[in-house]
Tab-separated table of N, CA and C in Angstrom:
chain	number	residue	atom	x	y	z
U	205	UNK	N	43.311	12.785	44.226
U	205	UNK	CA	42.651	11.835	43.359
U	205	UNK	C	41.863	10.835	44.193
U	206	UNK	N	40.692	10.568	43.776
U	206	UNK	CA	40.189	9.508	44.198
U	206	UNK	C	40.169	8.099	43.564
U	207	UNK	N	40.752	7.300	44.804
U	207	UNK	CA	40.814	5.474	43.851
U	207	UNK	C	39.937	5.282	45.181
U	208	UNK	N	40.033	3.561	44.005
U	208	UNK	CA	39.236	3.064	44.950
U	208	UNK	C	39.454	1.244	44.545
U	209	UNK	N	39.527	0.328	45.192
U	209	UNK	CA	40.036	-0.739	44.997
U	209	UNK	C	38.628	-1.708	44.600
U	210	UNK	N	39.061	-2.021	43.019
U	210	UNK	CA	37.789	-2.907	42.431
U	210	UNK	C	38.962	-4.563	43.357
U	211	UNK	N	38.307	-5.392	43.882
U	211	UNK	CA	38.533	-6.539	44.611
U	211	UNK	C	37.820	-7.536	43.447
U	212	UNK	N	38.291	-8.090	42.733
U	212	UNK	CA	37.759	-8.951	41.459
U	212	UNK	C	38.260	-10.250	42.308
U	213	UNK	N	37.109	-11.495	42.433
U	213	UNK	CA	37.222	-12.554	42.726
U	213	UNK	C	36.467	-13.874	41.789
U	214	UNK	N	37.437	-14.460	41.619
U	214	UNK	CA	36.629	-15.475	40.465
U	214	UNK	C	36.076	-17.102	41.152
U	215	UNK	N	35.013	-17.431	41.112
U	215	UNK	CA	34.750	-18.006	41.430
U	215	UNK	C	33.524	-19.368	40.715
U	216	UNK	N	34.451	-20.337	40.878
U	216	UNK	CA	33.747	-21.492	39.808
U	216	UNK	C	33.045	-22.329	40.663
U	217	UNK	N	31.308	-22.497	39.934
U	217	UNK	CA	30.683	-23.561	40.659
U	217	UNK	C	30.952	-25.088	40.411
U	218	UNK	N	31.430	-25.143	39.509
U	218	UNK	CA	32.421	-26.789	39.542
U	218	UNK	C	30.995	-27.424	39.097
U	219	UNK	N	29.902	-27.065	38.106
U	219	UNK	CA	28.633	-27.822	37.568
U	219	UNK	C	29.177	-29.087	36.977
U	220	UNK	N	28.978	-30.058	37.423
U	220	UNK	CA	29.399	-31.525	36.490
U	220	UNK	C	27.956	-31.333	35.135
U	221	UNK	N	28.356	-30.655	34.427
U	221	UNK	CA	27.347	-30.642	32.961
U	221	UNK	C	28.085	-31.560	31.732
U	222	UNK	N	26.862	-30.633	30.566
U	222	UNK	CA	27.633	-31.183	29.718
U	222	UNK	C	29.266	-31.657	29.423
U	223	UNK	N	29.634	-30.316	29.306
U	223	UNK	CA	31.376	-30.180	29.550
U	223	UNK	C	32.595	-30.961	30.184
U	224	UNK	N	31.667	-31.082	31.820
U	224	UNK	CA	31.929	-31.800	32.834
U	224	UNK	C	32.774	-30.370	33.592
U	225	UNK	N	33.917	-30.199	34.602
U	225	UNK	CA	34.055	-29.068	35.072
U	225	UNK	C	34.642	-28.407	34.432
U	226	UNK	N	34.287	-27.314	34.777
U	226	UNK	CA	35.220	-25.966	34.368
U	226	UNK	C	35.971	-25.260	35.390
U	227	UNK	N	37.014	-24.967	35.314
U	227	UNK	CA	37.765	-24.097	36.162
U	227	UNK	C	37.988	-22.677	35.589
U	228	UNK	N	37.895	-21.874	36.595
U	228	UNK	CA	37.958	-20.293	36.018
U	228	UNK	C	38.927	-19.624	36.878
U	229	UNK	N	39.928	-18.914	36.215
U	229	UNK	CA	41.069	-18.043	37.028
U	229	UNK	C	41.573	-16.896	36.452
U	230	UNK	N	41.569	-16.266	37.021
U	230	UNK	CA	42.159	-14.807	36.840
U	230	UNK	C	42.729	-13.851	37.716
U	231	UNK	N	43.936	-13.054	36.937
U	231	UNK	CA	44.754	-12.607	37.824
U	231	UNK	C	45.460	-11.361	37.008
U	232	UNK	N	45.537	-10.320	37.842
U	232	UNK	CA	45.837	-10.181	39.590
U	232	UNK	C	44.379	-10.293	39.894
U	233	UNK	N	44.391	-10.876	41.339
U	233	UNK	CA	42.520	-10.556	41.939
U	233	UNK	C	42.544	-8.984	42.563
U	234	UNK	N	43.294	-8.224	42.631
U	234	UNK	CA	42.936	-6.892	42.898
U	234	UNK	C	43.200	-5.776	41.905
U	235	UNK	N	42.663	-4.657	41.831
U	235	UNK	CA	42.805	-3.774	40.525
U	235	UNK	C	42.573	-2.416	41.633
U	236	UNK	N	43.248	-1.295	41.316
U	236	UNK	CA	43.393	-0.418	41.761
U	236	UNK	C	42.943	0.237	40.758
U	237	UNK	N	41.773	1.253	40.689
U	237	UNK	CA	41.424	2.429	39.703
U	237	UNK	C	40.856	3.433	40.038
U	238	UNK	N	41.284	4.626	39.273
U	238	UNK	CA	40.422	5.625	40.184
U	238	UNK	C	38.712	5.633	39.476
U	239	UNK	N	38.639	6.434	39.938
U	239	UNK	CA	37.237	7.308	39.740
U	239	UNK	C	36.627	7.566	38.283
U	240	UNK	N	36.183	7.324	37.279
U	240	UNK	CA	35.874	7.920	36.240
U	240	UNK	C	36.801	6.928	35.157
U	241	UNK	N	37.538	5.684	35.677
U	241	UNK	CA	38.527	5.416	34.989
U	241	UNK	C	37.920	3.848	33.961
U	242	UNK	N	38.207	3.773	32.750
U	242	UNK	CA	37.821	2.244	32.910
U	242	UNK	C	38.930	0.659	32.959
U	243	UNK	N	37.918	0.279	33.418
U	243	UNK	CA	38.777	-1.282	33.824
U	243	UNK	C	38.514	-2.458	32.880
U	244	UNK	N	38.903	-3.762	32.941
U	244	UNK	CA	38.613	-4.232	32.113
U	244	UNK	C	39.183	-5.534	32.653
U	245	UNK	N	38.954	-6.665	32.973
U	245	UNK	CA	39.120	-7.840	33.678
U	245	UNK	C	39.245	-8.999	33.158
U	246	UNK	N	39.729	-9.743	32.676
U	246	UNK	CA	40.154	-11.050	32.180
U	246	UNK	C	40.297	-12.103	32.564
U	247	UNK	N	39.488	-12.728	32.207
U	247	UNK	CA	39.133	-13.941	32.891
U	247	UNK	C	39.583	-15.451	31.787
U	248	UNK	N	40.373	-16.399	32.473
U	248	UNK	CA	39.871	-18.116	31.406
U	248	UNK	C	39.608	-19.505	31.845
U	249	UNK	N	39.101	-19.958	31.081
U	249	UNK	CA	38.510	-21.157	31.684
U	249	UNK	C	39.470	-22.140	31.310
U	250	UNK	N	39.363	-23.305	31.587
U	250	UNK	CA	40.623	-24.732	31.499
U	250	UNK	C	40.273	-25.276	30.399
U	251	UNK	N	38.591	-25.008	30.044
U	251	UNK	CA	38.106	-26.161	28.891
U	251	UNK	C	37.511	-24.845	28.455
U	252	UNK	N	36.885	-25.273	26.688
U	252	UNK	CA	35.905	-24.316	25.845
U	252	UNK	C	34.643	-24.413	26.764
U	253	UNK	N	34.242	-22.875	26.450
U	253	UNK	CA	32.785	-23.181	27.027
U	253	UNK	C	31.773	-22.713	25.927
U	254	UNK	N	30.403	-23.125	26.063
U	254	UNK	CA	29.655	-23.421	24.945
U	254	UNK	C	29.115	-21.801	24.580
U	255	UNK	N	27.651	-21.661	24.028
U	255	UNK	CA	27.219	-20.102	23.794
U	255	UNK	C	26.008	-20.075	24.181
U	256	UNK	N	25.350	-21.334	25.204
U	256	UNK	CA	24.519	-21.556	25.776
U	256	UNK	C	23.056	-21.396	24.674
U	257	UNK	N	23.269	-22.248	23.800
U	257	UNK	CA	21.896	-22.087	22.857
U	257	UNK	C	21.681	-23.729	23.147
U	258	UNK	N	20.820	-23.993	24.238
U	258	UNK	CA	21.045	-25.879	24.440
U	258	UNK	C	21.638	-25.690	25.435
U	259	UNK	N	22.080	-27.250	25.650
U	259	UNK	CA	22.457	-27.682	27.238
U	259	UNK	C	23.856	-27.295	26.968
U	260	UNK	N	24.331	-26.233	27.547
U	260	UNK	CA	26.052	-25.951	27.700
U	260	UNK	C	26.128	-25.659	28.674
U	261	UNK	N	27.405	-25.101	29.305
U	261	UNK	CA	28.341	-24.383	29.885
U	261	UNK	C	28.238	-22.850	29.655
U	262	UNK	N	27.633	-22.196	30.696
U	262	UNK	CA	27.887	-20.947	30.326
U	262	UNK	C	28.288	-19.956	30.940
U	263	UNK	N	28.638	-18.534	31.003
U	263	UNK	CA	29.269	-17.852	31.882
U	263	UNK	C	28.978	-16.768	31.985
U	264	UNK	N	28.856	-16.363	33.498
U	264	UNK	CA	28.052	-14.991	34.075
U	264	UNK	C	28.545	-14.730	34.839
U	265	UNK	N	28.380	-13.371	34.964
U	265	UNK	CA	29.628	-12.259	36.051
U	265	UNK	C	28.095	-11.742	37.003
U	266	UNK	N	28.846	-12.024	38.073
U	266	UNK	CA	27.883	-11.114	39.692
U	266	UNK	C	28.478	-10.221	40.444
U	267	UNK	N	27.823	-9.137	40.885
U	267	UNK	CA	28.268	-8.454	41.734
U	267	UNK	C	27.998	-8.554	43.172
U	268	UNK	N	28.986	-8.731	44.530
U	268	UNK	CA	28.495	-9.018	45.389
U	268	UNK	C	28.809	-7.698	46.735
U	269	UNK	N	28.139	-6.941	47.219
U	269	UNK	CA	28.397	-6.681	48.433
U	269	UNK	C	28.150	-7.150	49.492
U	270	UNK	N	28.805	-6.172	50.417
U	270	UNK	CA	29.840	-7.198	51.274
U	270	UNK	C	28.146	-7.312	52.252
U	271	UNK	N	28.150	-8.626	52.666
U	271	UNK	CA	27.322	-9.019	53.373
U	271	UNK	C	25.837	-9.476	53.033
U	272	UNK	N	26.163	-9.278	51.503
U	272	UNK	CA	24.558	-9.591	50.871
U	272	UNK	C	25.120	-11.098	49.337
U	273	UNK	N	24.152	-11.937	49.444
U	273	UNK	CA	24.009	-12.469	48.450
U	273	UNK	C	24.999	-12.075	46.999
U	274	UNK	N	25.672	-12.179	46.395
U	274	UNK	CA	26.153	-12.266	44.720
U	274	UNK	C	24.346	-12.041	43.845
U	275	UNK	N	24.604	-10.816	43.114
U	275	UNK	CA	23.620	-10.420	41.764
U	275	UNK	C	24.398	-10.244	40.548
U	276	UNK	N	22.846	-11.273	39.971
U	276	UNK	CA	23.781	-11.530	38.431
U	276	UNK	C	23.870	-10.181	37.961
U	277	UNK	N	25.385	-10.003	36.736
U	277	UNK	CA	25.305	-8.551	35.932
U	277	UNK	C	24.447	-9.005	34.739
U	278	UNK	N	25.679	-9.805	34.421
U	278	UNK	CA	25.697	-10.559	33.161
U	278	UNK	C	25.503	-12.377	32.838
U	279	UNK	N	24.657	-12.322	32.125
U	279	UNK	CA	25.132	-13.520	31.571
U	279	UNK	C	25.168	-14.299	30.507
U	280	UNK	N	25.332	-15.679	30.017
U	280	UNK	CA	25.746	-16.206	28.888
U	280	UNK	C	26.682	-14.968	28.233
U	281	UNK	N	27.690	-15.002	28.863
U	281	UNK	CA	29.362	-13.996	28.544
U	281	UNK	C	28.939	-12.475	28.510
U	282	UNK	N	27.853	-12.538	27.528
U	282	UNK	CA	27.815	-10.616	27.493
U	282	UNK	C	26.199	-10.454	27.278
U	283	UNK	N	25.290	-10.857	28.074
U	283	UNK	CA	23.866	-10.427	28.002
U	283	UNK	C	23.887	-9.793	29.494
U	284	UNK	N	23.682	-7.962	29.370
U	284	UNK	CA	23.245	-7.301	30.430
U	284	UNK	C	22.109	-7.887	30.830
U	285	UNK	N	21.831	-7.991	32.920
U	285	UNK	CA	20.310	-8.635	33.221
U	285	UNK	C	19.824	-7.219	32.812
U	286	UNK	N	18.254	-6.745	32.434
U	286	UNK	CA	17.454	-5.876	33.353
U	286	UNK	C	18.113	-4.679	33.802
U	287	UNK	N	18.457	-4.866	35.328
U	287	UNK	CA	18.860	-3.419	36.102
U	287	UNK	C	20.357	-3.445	36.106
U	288	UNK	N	21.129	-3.878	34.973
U	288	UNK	CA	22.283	-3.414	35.205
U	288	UNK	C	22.713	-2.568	34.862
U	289	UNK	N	23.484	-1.369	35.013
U	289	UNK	CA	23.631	-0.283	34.159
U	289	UNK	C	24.821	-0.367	33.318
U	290	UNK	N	24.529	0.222	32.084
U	290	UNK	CA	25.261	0.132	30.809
U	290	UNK	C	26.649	-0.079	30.639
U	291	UNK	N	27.351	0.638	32.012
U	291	UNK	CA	28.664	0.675	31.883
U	291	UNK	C	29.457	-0.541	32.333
U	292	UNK	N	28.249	-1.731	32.300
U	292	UNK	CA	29.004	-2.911	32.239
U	292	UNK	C	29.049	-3.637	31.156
U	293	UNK	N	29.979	-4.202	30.623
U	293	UNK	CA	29.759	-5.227	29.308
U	293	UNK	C	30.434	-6.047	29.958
U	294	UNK	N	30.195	-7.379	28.645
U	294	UNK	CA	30.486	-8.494	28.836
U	294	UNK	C	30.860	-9.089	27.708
U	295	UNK	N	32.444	-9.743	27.678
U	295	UNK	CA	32.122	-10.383	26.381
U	295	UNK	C	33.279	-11.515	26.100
U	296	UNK	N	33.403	-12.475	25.474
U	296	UNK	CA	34.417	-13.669	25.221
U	296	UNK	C	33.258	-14.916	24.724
U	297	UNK	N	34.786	-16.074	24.193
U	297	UNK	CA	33.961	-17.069	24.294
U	297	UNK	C	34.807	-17.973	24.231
U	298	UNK	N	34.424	-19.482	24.172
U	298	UNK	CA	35.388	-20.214	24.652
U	298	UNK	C	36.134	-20.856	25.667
U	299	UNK	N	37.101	-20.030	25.678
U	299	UNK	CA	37.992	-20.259	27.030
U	299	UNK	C	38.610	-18.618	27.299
U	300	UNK	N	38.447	-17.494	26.564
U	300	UNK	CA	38.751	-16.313	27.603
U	300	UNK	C	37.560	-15.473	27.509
U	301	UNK	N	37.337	-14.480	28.608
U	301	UNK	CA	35.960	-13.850	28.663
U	301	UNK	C	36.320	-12.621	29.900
U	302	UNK	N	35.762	-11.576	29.416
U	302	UNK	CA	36.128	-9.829	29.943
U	302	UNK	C	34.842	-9.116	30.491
U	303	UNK	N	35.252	-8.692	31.007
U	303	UNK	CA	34.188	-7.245	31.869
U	303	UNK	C	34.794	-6.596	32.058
U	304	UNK	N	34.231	-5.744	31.312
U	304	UNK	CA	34.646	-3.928	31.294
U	304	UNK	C	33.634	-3.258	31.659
U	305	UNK	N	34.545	-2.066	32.265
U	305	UNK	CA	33.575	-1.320	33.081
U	305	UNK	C	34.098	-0.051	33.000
U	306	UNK	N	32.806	0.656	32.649
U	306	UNK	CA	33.331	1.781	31.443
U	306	UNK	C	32.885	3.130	32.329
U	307	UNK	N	34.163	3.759	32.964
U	307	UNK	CA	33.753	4.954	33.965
U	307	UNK	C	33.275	4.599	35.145
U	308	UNK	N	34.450	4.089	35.908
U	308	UNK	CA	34.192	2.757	37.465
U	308	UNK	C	33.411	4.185	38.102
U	309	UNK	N	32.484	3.913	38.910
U	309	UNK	CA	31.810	4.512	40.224
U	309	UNK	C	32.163	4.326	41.511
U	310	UNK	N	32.288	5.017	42.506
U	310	UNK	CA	31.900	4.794	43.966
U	310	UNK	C	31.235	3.588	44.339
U	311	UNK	N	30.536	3.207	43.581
U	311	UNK	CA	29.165	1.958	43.880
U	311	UNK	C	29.628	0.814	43.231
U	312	UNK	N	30.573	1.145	41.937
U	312	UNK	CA	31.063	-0.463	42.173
U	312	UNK	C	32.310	-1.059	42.857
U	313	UNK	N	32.610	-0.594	43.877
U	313	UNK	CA	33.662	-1.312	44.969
U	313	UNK	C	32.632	-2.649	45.226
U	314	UNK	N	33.345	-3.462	45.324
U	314	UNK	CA	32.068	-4.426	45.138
U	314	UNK	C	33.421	-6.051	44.876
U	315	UNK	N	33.304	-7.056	45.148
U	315	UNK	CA	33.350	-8.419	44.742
U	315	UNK	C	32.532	-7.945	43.322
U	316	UNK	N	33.397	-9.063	42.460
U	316	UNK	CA	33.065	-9.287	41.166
U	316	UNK	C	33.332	-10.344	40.560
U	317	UNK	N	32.305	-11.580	40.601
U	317	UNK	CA	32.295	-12.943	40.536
U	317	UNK	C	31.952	-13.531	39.433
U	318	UNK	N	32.742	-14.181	38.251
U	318	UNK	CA	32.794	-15.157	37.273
U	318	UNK	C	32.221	-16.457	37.326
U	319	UNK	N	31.228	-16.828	36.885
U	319	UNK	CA	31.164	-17.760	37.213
U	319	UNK	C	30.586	-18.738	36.479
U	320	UNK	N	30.524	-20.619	36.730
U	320	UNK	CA	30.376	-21.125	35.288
U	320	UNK	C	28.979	-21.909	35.450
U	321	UNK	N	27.916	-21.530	34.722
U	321	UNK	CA	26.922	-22.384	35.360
U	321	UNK	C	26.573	-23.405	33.872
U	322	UNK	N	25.592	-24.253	34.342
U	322	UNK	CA	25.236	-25.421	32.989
U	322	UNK	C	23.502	-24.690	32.691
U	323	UNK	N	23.474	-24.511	31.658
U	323	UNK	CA	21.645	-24.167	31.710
U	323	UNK	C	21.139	-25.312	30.815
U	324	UNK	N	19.950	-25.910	31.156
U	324	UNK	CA	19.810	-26.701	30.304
U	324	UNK	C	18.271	-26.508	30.146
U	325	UNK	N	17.932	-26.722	28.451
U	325	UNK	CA	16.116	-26.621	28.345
U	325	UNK	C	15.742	-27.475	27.182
């Protein structure tokens, strides 16, 4: 069988916004899955977070390999960017929020970063 270790790390930018901070944690930070399998990751925050229509709190998952910059997947909880491919979703609100990943690949061994930003317009 082939596994392969998804390394899920959550990581909060601590935005003093609207809200003021948010903390984000989730656990276990490692997930063991094989090949073809899906996962599904759980994440919560300390405070509600908004749905980002206006100045809120909002929340987006990145993927980072090792030695390059964090790319957004997702954001405001479950909007795929562009080039992400399908078998990622995104979704919660509030204070808990998930990524699933539907038939893990070879290619996503990868850091997989939560994170809380403020958008404001």
């Amino acid at each position: 069988m082939n596994n392969i270790i998804i390394l899920i790390w959550t990581l909060c930018l601590c935005v003093q916004g609207f809200n003021g901070q948010v903390t984000v944690t989730q656990t276990p930070s490692v997930r063991t899955v094989q090949i073809g399998e899906s996962v599904t990751i759980n994440c919560k925050t300390n405070t509600a977070v908004g749905n980002c229509n206006g100045r809120y709190n909002c929340m987006a998952w990145y993927q980072q390999k090792p030695g390059e910059a964090p790319k957004l997947l997702i954001h405001s909880a479950n909007q795929r960017e562009t080039n992400t491919p399908s078998r990622f979703s995104g979704s919660g609100s509030r204070t808990d929020f998930t990524l699933t990943i539907s038939g893990v690949q070879t290619a996503d061994y990868r850091r997989l970063l939560l994170s809380e930003f403020t958008l404001f317009w």
